[in-house]
Tab-separated table of C-alpha atoms and ligand atoms in Angstrom:
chain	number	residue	atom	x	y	z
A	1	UNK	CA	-38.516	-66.763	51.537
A	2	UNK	CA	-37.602	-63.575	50.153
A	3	UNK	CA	-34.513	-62.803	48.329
A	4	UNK	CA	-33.629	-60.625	51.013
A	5	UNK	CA	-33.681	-63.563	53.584
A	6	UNK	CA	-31.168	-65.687	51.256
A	7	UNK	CA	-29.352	-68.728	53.277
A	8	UNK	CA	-25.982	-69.348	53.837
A	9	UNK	CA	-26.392	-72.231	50.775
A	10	UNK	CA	-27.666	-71.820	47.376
A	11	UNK	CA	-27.337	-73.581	44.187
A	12	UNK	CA	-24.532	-71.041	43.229
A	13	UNK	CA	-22.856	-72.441	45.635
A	14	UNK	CA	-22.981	-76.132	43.964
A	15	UNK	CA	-21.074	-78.095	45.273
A	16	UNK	CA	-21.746	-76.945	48.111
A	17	UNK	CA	-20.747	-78.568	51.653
A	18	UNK	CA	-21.847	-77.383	54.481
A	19	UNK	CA	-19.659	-76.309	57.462
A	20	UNK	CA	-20.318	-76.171	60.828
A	21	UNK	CA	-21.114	-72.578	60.889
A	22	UNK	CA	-23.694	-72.938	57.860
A	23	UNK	CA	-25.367	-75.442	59.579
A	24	UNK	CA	-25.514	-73.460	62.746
A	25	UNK	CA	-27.005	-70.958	60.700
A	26	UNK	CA	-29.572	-73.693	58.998
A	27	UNK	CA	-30.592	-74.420	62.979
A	28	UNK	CA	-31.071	-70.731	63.600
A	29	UNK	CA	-33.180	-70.208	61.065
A	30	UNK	CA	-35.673	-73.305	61.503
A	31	UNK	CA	-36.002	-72.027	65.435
A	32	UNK	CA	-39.148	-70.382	66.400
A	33	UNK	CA	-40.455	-70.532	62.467
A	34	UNK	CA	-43.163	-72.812	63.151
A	35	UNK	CA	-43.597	-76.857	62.492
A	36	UNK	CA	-41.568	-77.973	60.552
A	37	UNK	CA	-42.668	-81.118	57.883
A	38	UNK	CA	-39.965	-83.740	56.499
A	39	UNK	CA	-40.958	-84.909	52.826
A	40	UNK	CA	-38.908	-88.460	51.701
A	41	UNK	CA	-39.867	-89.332	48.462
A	42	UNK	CA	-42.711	-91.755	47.005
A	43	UNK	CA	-42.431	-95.223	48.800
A	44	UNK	CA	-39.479	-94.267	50.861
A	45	UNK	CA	-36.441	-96.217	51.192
A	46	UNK	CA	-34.151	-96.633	53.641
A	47	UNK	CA	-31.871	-94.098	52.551
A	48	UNK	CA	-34.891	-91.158	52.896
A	49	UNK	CA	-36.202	-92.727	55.945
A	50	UNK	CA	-32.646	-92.123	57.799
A	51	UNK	CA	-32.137	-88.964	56.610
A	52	UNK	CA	-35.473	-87.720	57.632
A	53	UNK	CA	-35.035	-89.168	61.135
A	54	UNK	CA	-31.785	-87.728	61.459
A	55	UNK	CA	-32.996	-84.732	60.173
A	56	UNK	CA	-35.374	-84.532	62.580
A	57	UNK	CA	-33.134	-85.904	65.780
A	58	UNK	CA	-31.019	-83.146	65.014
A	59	UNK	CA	-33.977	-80.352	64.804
A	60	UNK	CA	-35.240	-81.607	67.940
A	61	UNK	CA	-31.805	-81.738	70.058
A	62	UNK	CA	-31.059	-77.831	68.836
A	63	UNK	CA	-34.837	-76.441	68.892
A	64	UNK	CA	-36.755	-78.519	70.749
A	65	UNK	CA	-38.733	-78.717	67.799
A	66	UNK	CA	-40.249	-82.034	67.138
A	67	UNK	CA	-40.767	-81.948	63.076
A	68	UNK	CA	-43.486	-84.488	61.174
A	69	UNK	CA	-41.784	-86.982	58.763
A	70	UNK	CA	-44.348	-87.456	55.626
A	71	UNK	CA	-44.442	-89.770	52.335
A	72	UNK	CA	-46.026	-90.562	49.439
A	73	UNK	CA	-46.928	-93.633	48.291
A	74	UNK	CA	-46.491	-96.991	50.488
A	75	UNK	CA	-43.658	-98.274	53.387
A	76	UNK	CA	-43.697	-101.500	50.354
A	77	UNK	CA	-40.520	-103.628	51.004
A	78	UNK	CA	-40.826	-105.713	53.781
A	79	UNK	CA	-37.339	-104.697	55.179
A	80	UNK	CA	-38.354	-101.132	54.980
A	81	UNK	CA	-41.474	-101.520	56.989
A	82	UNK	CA	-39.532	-103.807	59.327
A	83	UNK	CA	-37.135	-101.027	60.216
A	84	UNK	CA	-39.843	-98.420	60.408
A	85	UNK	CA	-41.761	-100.735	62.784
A	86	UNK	CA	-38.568	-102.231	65.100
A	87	UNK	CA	-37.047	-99.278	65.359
A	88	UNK	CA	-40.426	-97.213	65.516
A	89	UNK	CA	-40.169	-94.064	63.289
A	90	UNK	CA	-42.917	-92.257	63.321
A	91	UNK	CA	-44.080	-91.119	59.590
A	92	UNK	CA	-47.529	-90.539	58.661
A	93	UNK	CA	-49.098	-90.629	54.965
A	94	UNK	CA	-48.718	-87.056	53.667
A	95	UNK	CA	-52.418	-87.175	52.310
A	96	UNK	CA	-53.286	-87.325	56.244
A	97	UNK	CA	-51.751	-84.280	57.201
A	98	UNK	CA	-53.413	-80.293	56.862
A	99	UNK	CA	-49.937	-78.810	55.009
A	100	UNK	CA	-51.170	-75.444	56.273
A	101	UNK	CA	-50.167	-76.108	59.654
A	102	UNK	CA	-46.631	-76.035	58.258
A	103	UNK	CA	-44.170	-73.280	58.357
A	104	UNK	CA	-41.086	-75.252	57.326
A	105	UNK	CA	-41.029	-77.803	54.766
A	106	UNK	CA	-37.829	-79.506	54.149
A	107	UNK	CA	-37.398	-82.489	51.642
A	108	UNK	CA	-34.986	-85.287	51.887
A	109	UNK	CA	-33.431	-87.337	49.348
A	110	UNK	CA	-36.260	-86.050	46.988
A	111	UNK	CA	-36.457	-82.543	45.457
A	112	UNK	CA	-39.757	-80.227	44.492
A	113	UNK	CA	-41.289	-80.982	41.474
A	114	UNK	CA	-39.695	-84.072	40.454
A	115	UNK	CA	-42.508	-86.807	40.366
A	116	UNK	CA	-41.267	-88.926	42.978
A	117	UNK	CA	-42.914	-87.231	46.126
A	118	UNK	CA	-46.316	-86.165	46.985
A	119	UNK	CA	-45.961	-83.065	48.109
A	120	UNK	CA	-47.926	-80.318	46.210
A	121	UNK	CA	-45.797	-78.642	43.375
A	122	UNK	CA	-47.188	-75.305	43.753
A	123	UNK	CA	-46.106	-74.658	47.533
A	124	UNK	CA	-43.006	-73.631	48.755
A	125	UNK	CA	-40.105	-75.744	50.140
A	126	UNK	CA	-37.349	-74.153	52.311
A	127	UNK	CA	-34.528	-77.282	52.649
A	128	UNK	CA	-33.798	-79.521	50.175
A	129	UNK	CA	-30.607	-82.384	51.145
A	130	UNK	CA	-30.332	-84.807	48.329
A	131	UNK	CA	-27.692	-87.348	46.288
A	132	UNK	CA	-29.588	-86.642	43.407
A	133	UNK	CA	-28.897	-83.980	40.637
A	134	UNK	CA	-31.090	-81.075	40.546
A	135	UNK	CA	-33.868	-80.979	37.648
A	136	UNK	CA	-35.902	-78.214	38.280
A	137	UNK	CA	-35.026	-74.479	39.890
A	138	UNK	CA	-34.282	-74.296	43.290
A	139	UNK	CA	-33.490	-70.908	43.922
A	140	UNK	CA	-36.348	-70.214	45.701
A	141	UNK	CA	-35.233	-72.855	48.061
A	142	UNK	CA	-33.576	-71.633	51.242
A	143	UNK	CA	-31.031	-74.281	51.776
A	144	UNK	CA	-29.967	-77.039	49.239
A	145	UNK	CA	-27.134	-79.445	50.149
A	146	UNK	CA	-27.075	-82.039	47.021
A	147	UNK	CA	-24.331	-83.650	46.786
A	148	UNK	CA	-23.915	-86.159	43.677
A	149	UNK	CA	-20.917	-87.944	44.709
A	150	UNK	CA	-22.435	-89.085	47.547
A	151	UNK	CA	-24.422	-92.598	47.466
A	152	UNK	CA	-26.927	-91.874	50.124
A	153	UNK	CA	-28.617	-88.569	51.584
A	154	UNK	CA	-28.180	-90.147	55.002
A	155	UNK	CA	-24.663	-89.709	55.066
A	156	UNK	CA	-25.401	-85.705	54.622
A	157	UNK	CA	-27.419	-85.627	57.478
A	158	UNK	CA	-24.664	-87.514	59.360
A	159	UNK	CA	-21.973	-85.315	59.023
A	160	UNK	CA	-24.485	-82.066	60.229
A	161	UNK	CA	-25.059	-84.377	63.122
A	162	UNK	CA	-21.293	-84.934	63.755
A	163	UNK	CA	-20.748	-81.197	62.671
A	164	UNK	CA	-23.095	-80.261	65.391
A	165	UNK	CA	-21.872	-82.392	67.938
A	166	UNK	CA	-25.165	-84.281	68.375
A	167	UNK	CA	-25.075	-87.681	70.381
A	168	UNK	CA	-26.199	-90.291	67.869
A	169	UNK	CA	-28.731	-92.864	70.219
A	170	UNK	CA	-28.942	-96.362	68.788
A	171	UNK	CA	-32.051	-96.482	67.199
A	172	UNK	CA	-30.979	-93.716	64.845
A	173	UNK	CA	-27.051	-95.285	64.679
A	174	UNK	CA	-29.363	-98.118	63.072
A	175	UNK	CA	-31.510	-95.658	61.050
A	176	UNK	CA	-28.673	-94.518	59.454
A	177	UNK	CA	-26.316	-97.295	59.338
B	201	MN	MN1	-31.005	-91.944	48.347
């Protein structure tokens, strides 16, 4: 994005938390864009794999936009591949997906350029909601919500779900919790 299209968050605004209106704004944005890809890091967790459904649940609810949830690396633990299979998320393996047919790319619980997620360096990412401190420039990035005090990105998306009023179904209560 431009500098003339900045978002209602940058990392000036560290820490930054979003409101309900910024968030609003964040959903206003995303609609009509294009598809819309969800990066977790490198052998996701369940921590990124909440966050990226919930990311997604709440895309879908306010745009009608169903977004693609990629990673890196391998579903390895056998919990983690037990929740992704009971409570069937659908992720595919980034390396299987054309990243051209992607207008928004939004990273959770990872960041660009940080080693731990497979997405290409070089290419732009719009949202980035992390726990983790920031190690590389993200001023280019539309919207970053990190928030180091917090133990788990989930709990970021949760409160834009709450903010937004979005009805939390069971599978993703489970996701998350
Ligand atoms: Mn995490």
């Amino acid at each position: 994005m431009s500098a003339a299209d900045t978002g209602p968050a940058t990392q000036s605004r560290s820490p930054f938390t979003a409101d309900n209106d910024s968030v609003a704004a964040l959903i206003e944005w995303t609609r009509g864009r294009g598809r819309v890809l969800i990066v977790t890091h490198d052998n996701p967790d369940p921590d990124s794999i909440a966050a990226a459904v919930a990311l997604r649940h709440l895309l879908l609810v306010k745009t009608g936009q169903d977004a693609v949830i990629a990673y890196g690396g391998i579903i390895g633990r056998g919990e983690n591949r037990s929740m992704v299979e009971l409570l069937e998320i659908r992720m595919v393996p980034i390396c299987e997906l054309d990243i051209d047919q992607f207008a928004v790319v939004c990273m959770v619980d990872t960041q660009p350029n940080t080693g731990n997620n497979s997405f290409p360096g070089e290419r732009p990412v719009h949202l980035v909601i992390d726990h983790h401190a920031p190690k590389t420039d993200l001023s280019a990035v539309y919207w970053v919500d990190i928030r180091t005090q917090y133990g788990a990105s989930a709990t970021i998306l949760y409160e834009y779900l709450c903010l937004q009023q979005v009805s939390i179904n069971t599978r993703l209560a489970t996701s998350l919790f």
